[in-house]
Amino acid sequence: MKINPVIEAQELASSEEVVIVDCRFDLADPEAGWRAYCESHIPGARYLHLNRDLSAPVGEHGGRHPLPAPEDFIQTLAAIGIGPDTTVVAYDASRFAFAARLWWMLRSLGYRPPRLLNGGYQAWLDAGHEIESGEGPGRPAALAPAAQAFRQVCAKEHIAALQADGALLVDSREAPRYRGEMEPIDPVAGHIPGAVNHPWQGVTDDQGRLRDAEGLRAHLGDTLQSEQLVVYCGSGVTACVNLFALSCLGRDDPILYAGSWSDWCSYM
């Protein structure tokens, strides 16, 4: 039986033997998520920081959130009690923007994919469940054999060949950024030639709850018919929300361009 990719607050409250990961983050204030976690979080939840834990240091190329070395990430996971077969639930307060990054990274390494808390942290609060504050101890897990690399990921040098073979690029950023009308983060505006636009926010409703299958199909439209998809965003983070939606519809084959637009435009 296929496991529901999202979990409701009530089900999570009664779950046992699960590692909960708080992924809250703010691109404009990188420590805001950590402060919010220390102030209040779901009891027992551990925190993973987008910049420090879910990314490697930024270089000249590779984008604003390059993937960490697999062996380093495995150590990070083990320190908070996550091994390959651990049941994990991830949440954020940004419509899956950061929790989906963890979902993709675990799945890409062959770990059991996390379930995402439907509606995020606000759904937990709205349900009236208990919260706690401060930082708790981790639960070390047995280390898995180091993976050689993240799977279903590509770099800039692969894009041309993938497109030549018929792959369709999906830009997950907001439409004005895709059209090059504005660019609040990266030094160059625009999009990769040939890409279509499906903003990642279309995966959820205004309360951060996953749309039903009909809504997800409407969000992705004819793109679903493409034999090969390569998904990107600004830095390989919110693209994972679209990848999560595609997986919910049975498409587990799309590739993440990890460096995304921030890597692409670094060569311009």
Short mmCIF file of N, CA and C in Angstrom, two decimals, residues 67-193:
data_model
loop_
_atom_site.label_atom_id
_atom_site.label_comp_id
_atom_site.label_asym_id
_atom_site.label_seq_id
_atom_site.Cartn_x
_atom_site.Cartn_y
_atom_site.Cartn_z
N LEU A 67 24.62 21.34 -3.20
CA LEU A 67 24.40 20.16 -2.36
C LEU A 67 25.66 19.84 -1.56
N PRO A 68 25.50 19.39 -0.31
CA PRO A 68 26.67 18.98 0.46
C PRO A 68 27.22 17.67 -0.06
N ALA A 69 28.44 17.35 0.34
CA ALA A 69 28.99 16.04 0.00
C ALA A 69 28.12 14.96 0.66
N PRO A 70 27.78 13.90 -0.06
CA PRO A 70 26.91 12.87 0.52
C PRO A 70 27.41 12.33 1.86
N GLU A 71 28.72 12.12 1.98
CA GLU A 71 29.24 11.58 3.24
C GLU A 71 29.06 12.55 4.39
N ASP A 72 29.15 13.85 4.10
CA ASP A 72 28.92 14.85 5.15
C ASP A 72 27.46 14.88 5.55
N PHE A 73 26.57 14.79 4.58
CA PHE A 73 25.15 14.85 4.87
C PHE A 73 24.71 13.61 5.65
N ILE A 74 25.28 12.47 5.33
CA ILE A 74 24.95 11.25 6.06
C ILE A 74 25.34 11.38 7.54
N GLN A 75 26.47 12.01 7.81
CA GLN A 75 26.89 12.27 9.18
C GLN A 75 25.90 13.20 9.87
N THR A 76 25.45 14.24 9.16
CA THR A 76 24.48 15.18 9.71
C THR A 76 23.19 14.46 10.08
N LEU A 77 22.73 13.59 9.19
CA LEU A 77 21.51 12.84 9.46
C LEU A 77 21.67 11.91 10.66
N ALA A 78 22.79 11.21 10.70
CA ALA A 78 23.01 10.26 11.79
C ALA A 78 23.03 10.96 13.15
N ALA A 79 23.53 12.18 13.18
CA ALA A 79 23.63 12.92 14.44
C ALA A 79 22.26 13.25 15.03
N ILE A 80 21.22 13.25 14.21
CA ILE A 80 19.88 13.53 14.73
C ILE A 80 18.99 12.29 14.65
N GLY A 81 19.61 11.14 14.47
CA GLY A 81 18.88 9.89 14.56
C GLY A 81 18.27 9.36 13.29
N ILE A 82 18.75 9.82 12.14
CA ILE A 82 18.18 9.39 10.87
C ILE A 82 19.13 8.45 10.14
N GLY A 83 18.67 7.24 9.90
CA GLY A 83 19.37 6.27 9.07
C GLY A 83 18.55 5.99 7.83
N PRO A 84 18.98 5.10 6.97
CA PRO A 84 18.29 4.85 5.70
C PRO A 84 16.83 4.42 5.83
N ASP A 85 16.49 3.71 6.91
CA ASP A 85 15.13 3.20 7.04
C ASP A 85 14.31 3.93 8.10
N THR A 86 14.82 5.05 8.59
CA THR A 86 14.11 5.81 9.62
C THR A 86 12.84 6.45 9.07
N THR A 87 11.78 6.40 9.84
CA THR A 87 10.56 7.10 9.50
C THR A 87 10.73 8.56 9.89
N VAL A 88 10.64 9.44 8.92
CA VAL A 88 10.90 10.86 9.13
C VAL A 88 9.68 11.68 8.71
N VAL A 89 9.38 12.71 9.47
CA VAL A 89 8.39 13.72 9.10
C VAL A 89 9.09 15.07 9.11
N ALA A 90 8.94 15.83 8.03
CA ALA A 90 9.57 17.15 7.92
C ALA A 90 8.49 18.21 7.82
N TYR A 91 8.79 19.38 8.37
CA TYR A 91 7.84 20.49 8.26
C TYR A 91 8.59 21.80 8.17
N ASP A 92 7.89 22.81 7.65
CA ASP A 92 8.39 24.17 7.65
C ASP A 92 7.20 25.09 7.85
N ALA A 93 7.37 26.36 7.54
CA ALA A 93 6.25 27.31 7.62
C ALA A 93 6.14 28.06 6.30
N SER A 94 6.55 27.40 5.21
CA SER A 94 6.66 28.06 3.91
C SER A 94 6.14 27.22 2.77
N ARG A 95 5.03 26.53 3.00
CA ARG A 95 4.36 25.78 1.93
C ARG A 95 5.30 24.74 1.30
N PHE A 96 6.04 24.02 2.15
CA PHE A 96 6.94 22.94 1.75
C PHE A 96 8.25 23.43 1.14
N ALA A 97 8.49 24.74 1.10
CA ALA A 97 9.66 25.27 0.38
C ALA A 97 10.97 24.64 0.84
N PHE A 98 11.12 24.39 2.14
CA PHE A 98 12.37 23.89 2.67
C PHE A 98 12.27 22.43 3.11
N ALA A 99 11.09 22.02 3.57
CA ALA A 99 10.89 20.62 3.92
C ALA A 99 11.03 19.73 2.70
N ALA A 100 10.59 20.22 1.54
CA ALA A 100 10.70 19.42 0.31
C ALA A 100 12.16 19.24 -0.11
N ARG A 101 13.02 20.19 0.23
CA ARG A 101 14.46 20.02 -0.06
C ARG A 101 14.98 18.81 0.70
N LEU A 102 14.63 18.68 1.99
CA LEU A 102 15.05 17.51 2.76
C LEU A 102 14.44 16.24 2.18
N TRP A 103 13.16 16.32 1.80
CA TRP A 103 12.50 15.16 1.18
C TRP A 103 13.30 14.69 -0.03
N TRP A 104 13.65 15.62 -0.92
CA TRP A 104 14.37 15.23 -2.13
C TRP A 104 15.76 14.67 -1.80
N MET A 105 16.47 15.30 -0.88
CA MET A 105 17.82 14.85 -0.55
C MET A 105 17.84 13.44 0.02
N LEU A 106 16.91 13.14 0.91
CA LEU A 106 16.85 11.79 1.47
C LEU A 106 16.49 10.77 0.39
N ARG A 107 15.50 11.09 -0.40
CA ARG A 107 15.10 10.17 -1.47
C ARG A 107 16.24 9.97 -2.46
N SER A 108 16.95 11.04 -2.79
CA SER A 108 18.04 10.96 -3.75
C SER A 108 19.18 10.08 -3.27
N LEU A 109 19.36 10.00 -1.96
CA LEU A 109 20.41 9.15 -1.39
C LEU A 109 19.94 7.73 -1.12
N GLY A 110 18.69 7.44 -1.44
CA GLY A 110 18.18 6.09 -1.23
C GLY A 110 17.59 5.85 0.14
N TYR A 111 17.43 6.92 0.92
CA TYR A 111 16.79 6.82 2.24
C TYR A 111 15.27 6.75 2.05
N ARG A 112 14.59 6.36 3.11
CA ARG A 112 13.13 6.41 3.10
C ARG A 112 12.70 7.87 3.01
N PRO A 113 11.90 8.25 2.02
CA PRO A 113 11.51 9.66 1.89
C PRO A 113 10.66 10.11 3.07
N PRO A 114 10.89 11.31 3.58
CA PRO A 114 10.04 11.82 4.66
C PRO A 114 8.63 12.08 4.19
N ARG A 115 7.70 12.06 5.11
CA ARG A 115 6.38 12.61 4.86
C ARG A 115 6.40 14.08 5.28
N LEU A 116 5.67 14.91 4.58
CA LEU A 116 5.65 16.33 4.89
C LEU A 116 4.37 16.67 5.65
N LEU A 117 4.53 17.50 6.69
CA LEU A 117 3.38 17.89 7.50
C LEU A 117 2.48 18.82 6.70
N ASN A 118 1.28 18.36 6.42
CA ASN A 118 0.34 19.13 5.60
C ASN A 118 -0.06 20.41 6.34
N GLY A 119 0.18 21.54 5.71
CA GLY A 119 -0.12 22.81 6.35
C GLY A 119 1.01 23.35 7.19
N GLY A 120 2.08 22.59 7.33
CA GLY A 120 3.25 23.06 8.06
C GLY A 120 3.02 23.27 9.54
N TYR A 121 3.92 24.04 10.14
CA TYR A 121 3.88 24.25 11.59
C TYR A 121 2.58 24.91 12.02
N GLN A 122 2.02 25.78 11.18
CA GLN A 122 0.77 26.44 11.55
C GLN A 122 -0.36 25.44 11.74
N ALA A 123 -0.36 24.38 10.94
CA ALA A 123 -1.40 23.35 11.09
C ALA A 123 -1.29 22.67 12.45
N TRP A 124 -0.07 22.47 12.92
CA TRP A 124 0.15 21.89 14.25
C TRP A 124 -0.40 22.82 15.33
N LEU A 125 -0.10 24.10 15.21
CA LEU A 125 -0.58 25.08 16.18
C LEU A 125 -2.10 25.18 16.13
N ASP A 126 -2.66 25.22 14.93
CA ASP A 126 -4.11 25.37 14.79
C ASP A 126 -4.85 24.17 15.39
N ALA A 127 -4.21 23.01 15.38
CA ALA A 127 -4.83 21.81 15.95
C ALA A 127 -4.74 21.79 17.48
N GLY A 128 -4.02 22.75 18.05
CA GLY A 128 -3.94 22.85 19.51
C GLY A 128 -3.00 21.87 20.17
N HIS A 129 -2.05 21.32 19.42
CA HIS A 129 -1.14 20.35 20.00
C HIS A 129 -0.04 21.04 20.81
N GLU A 130 0.59 20.27 21.67
CA GLU A 130 1.64 20.81 22.53
C GLU A 130 2.85 21.24 21.72
N ILE A 131 3.59 22.19 22.27
CA ILE A 131 4.85 22.62 21.69
C ILE A 131 5.91 22.62 22.78
N GLU A 132 7.16 22.72 22.37
CA GLU A 132 8.24 22.86 23.34
C GLU A 132 9.24 23.87 22.80
N SER A 133 10.16 24.30 23.65
CA SER A 133 11.15 25.29 23.25
C SER A 133 12.54 24.76 23.57
N GLY A 134 13.56 25.48 23.09
CA GLY A 134 14.94 25.09 23.35
C GLY A 134 15.40 24.01 22.39
N GLU A 135 16.62 23.56 22.61
CA GLU A 135 17.23 22.55 21.76
C GLU A 135 17.41 21.25 22.54
N GLY A 136 16.92 20.14 22.01
CA GLY A 136 17.04 18.86 22.68
C GLY A 136 18.19 18.05 22.11
N PRO A 137 18.56 16.96 22.79
CA PRO A 137 19.66 16.12 22.30
C PRO A 137 19.24 15.31 21.08
N GLY A 138 20.20 15.00 20.26
CA GLY A 138 19.94 14.15 19.10
C GLY A 138 19.91 12.69 19.50
N ARG A 139 19.54 11.86 18.57
CA ARG A 139 19.53 10.41 18.80
C ARG A 139 20.37 9.77 17.71
N PRO A 140 21.66 9.54 17.99
CA PRO A 140 22.54 9.01 16.95
C PRO A 140 22.01 7.73 16.33
N ALA A 141 22.16 7.61 15.02
CA ALA A 141 21.75 6.42 14.29
C ALA A 141 22.98 5.76 13.70
N ALA A 142 22.84 4.49 13.35
CA ALA A 142 23.94 3.80 12.69
C ALA A 142 24.15 4.42 11.32
N LEU A 143 25.41 4.65 10.97
CA LEU A 143 25.71 5.25 9.67
C LEU A 143 25.49 4.25 8.56
N ALA A 144 24.93 4.74 7.46
CA ALA A 144 24.80 3.91 6.27
C ALA A 144 26.10 3.99 5.48
N PRO A 145 26.36 3.02 4.61
CA PRO A 145 27.52 3.15 3.73
C PRO A 145 27.43 4.45 2.94
N ALA A 146 28.53 5.16 2.82
CA ALA A 146 28.53 6.45 2.15
C ALA A 146 28.09 6.31 0.69
N ALA A 147 27.11 7.12 0.31
CA ALA A 147 26.66 7.11 -1.08
C ALA A 147 27.70 7.78 -1.96
N GLN A 148 27.79 7.35 -3.19
CA GLN A 148 28.75 7.94 -4.10
C GLN A 148 28.32 9.34 -4.55
N ALA A 149 27.02 9.52 -4.69
CA ALA A 149 26.52 10.81 -5.17
C ALA A 149 25.02 10.86 -5.01
N PHE A 150 24.48 12.06 -5.03
CA PHE A 150 23.03 12.21 -5.10
C PHE A 150 22.58 11.74 -6.49
N ARG A 151 21.42 11.09 -6.53
CA ARG A 151 20.89 10.57 -7.78
C ARG A 151 19.86 11.52 -8.37
N GLN A 152 19.64 11.38 -9.68
CA GLN A 152 18.66 12.18 -10.41
C GLN A 152 18.91 13.68 -10.24
N VAL A 153 20.19 14.05 -10.42
CA VAL A 153 20.60 15.43 -10.32
C VAL A 153 21.55 15.72 -11.46
N CYS A 154 21.56 16.95 -11.95
CA CYS A 154 22.46 17.30 -13.04
C CYS A 154 23.11 18.66 -12.78
N ALA A 155 24.18 18.92 -13.52
CA ALA A 155 24.88 20.19 -13.47
C ALA A 155 24.67 20.94 -14.78
N LYS A 156 25.17 22.15 -14.86
CA LYS A 156 24.97 22.99 -16.03
C LYS A 156 25.46 22.32 -17.31
N GLU A 157 26.59 21.63 -17.21
CA GLU A 157 27.16 21.04 -18.42
C GLU A 157 26.31 19.92 -19.01
N HIS A 158 25.32 19.46 -18.25
CA HIS A 158 24.44 18.39 -18.75
C HIS A 158 23.20 18.93 -19.45
N ILE A 159 22.88 20.20 -19.24
CA ILE A 159 21.59 20.73 -19.69
C ILE A 159 21.42 20.65 -21.20
N ALA A 160 22.43 21.09 -21.94
CA ALA A 160 22.31 21.11 -23.40
C ALA A 160 22.05 19.71 -23.95
N ALA A 161 22.78 18.71 -23.45
CA ALA A 161 22.60 17.34 -23.93
C ALA A 161 21.22 16.81 -23.57
N LEU A 162 20.76 17.13 -22.37
CA LEU A 162 19.43 16.68 -21.96
C LEU A 162 18.35 17.30 -22.84
N GLN A 163 18.49 18.59 -23.12
CA GLN A 163 17.52 19.24 -24.00
C GLN A 163 17.59 18.67 -25.42
N ALA A 164 18.79 18.38 -25.89
CA ALA A 164 18.94 17.80 -27.23
C ALA A 164 18.25 16.44 -27.32
N ASP A 165 18.19 15.73 -26.18
CA ASP A 165 17.53 14.43 -26.14
C ASP A 165 16.03 14.54 -25.89
N GLY A 166 15.54 15.77 -25.82
CA GLY A 166 14.10 15.97 -25.68
C GLY A 166 13.61 16.34 -24.30
N ALA A 167 14.52 16.54 -23.33
CA ALA A 167 14.09 16.89 -21.98
C ALA A 167 13.48 18.29 -21.96
N LEU A 168 12.44 18.45 -21.17
CA LEU A 168 11.79 19.75 -20.99
C LEU A 168 12.24 20.32 -19.66
N LEU A 169 12.71 21.58 -19.67
CA LEU A 169 13.10 22.27 -18.45
C LEU A 169 11.90 22.94 -17.81
N VAL A 170 11.77 22.79 -16.50
CA VAL A 170 10.68 23.41 -15.74
C VAL A 170 11.28 24.41 -14.77
N ASP A 171 10.97 25.67 -14.95
CA ASP A 171 11.40 26.74 -14.04
C ASP A 171 10.34 26.89 -12.96
N SER A 172 10.75 26.75 -11.70
CA SER A 172 9.79 26.74 -10.59
C SER A 172 9.63 28.08 -9.90
N ARG A 173 10.29 29.11 -10.40
CA ARG A 173 10.21 30.42 -9.75
C ARG A 173 8.89 31.14 -10.10
N GLU A 174 8.64 32.23 -9.37
CA GLU A 174 7.47 33.04 -9.64
C GLU A 174 7.54 33.57 -11.08
N ALA A 175 6.36 33.77 -11.69
CA ALA A 175 6.30 34.17 -13.10
C ALA A 175 7.08 35.44 -13.43
N PRO A 176 7.03 36.50 -12.61
CA PRO A 176 7.81 37.69 -12.96
C PRO A 176 9.31 37.44 -13.00
N ARG A 177 9.81 36.57 -12.15
CA ARG A 177 11.24 36.23 -12.19
C ARG A 177 11.54 35.41 -13.44
N TYR A 178 10.67 34.46 -13.74
CA TYR A 178 10.84 33.65 -14.96
C TYR A 178 10.87 34.54 -16.20
N ARG A 179 9.99 35.52 -16.25
CA ARG A 179 9.91 36.41 -17.41
C ARG A 179 11.03 37.44 -17.43
N GLY A 180 11.79 37.53 -16.35
CA GLY A 180 12.89 38.48 -16.30
C GLY A 180 12.46 39.90 -16.00
N GLU A 181 11.23 40.05 -15.47
CA GLU A 181 10.73 41.38 -15.15
C GLU A 181 11.31 41.93 -13.86
N MET A 182 11.74 41.03 -12.99
CA MET A 182 12.36 41.42 -11.73
C MET A 182 13.23 40.27 -11.24
N GLU A 183 14.24 40.58 -10.46
CA GLU A 183 15.11 39.55 -9.90
C GLU A 183 15.65 40.05 -8.56
N PRO A 184 15.03 39.63 -7.46
CA PRO A 184 15.39 40.16 -6.14
C PRO A 184 16.62 39.52 -5.51
N ILE A 185 17.11 38.42 -6.07
CA ILE A 185 18.18 37.69 -5.40
C ILE A 185 19.43 37.55 -6.26
N ASP A 186 19.28 37.08 -7.47
CA ASP A 186 20.43 36.82 -8.32
C ASP A 186 20.82 38.04 -9.15
N PRO A 187 22.06 38.11 -9.63
CA PRO A 187 22.54 39.31 -10.32
C PRO A 187 22.00 39.48 -11.74
N VAL A 188 21.43 38.43 -12.31
CA VAL A 188 20.93 38.47 -13.68
C VAL A 188 19.48 37.99 -13.68
N ALA A 189 18.63 38.66 -14.43
CA ALA A 189 17.23 38.25 -14.54
C ALA A 189 17.02 37.42 -15.80
N GLY A 190 15.96 36.61 -15.81
CA GLY A 190 15.63 35.82 -16.99
C GLY A 190 15.47 34.35 -16.65
N HIS A 191 15.48 33.51 -17.69
CA HIS A 191 15.37 32.07 -17.47
C HIS A 191 16.19 31.32 -18.51
N ILE A 192 16.37 30.04 -18.28
CA ILE A 192 17.14 29.21 -19.20
C ILE A 192 16.33 29.05 -20.48
N PRO A 193 16.94 29.25 -21.64
CA PRO A 193 16.20 29.12 -22.90
C PRO A 193 15.49 27.77 -23.02
#
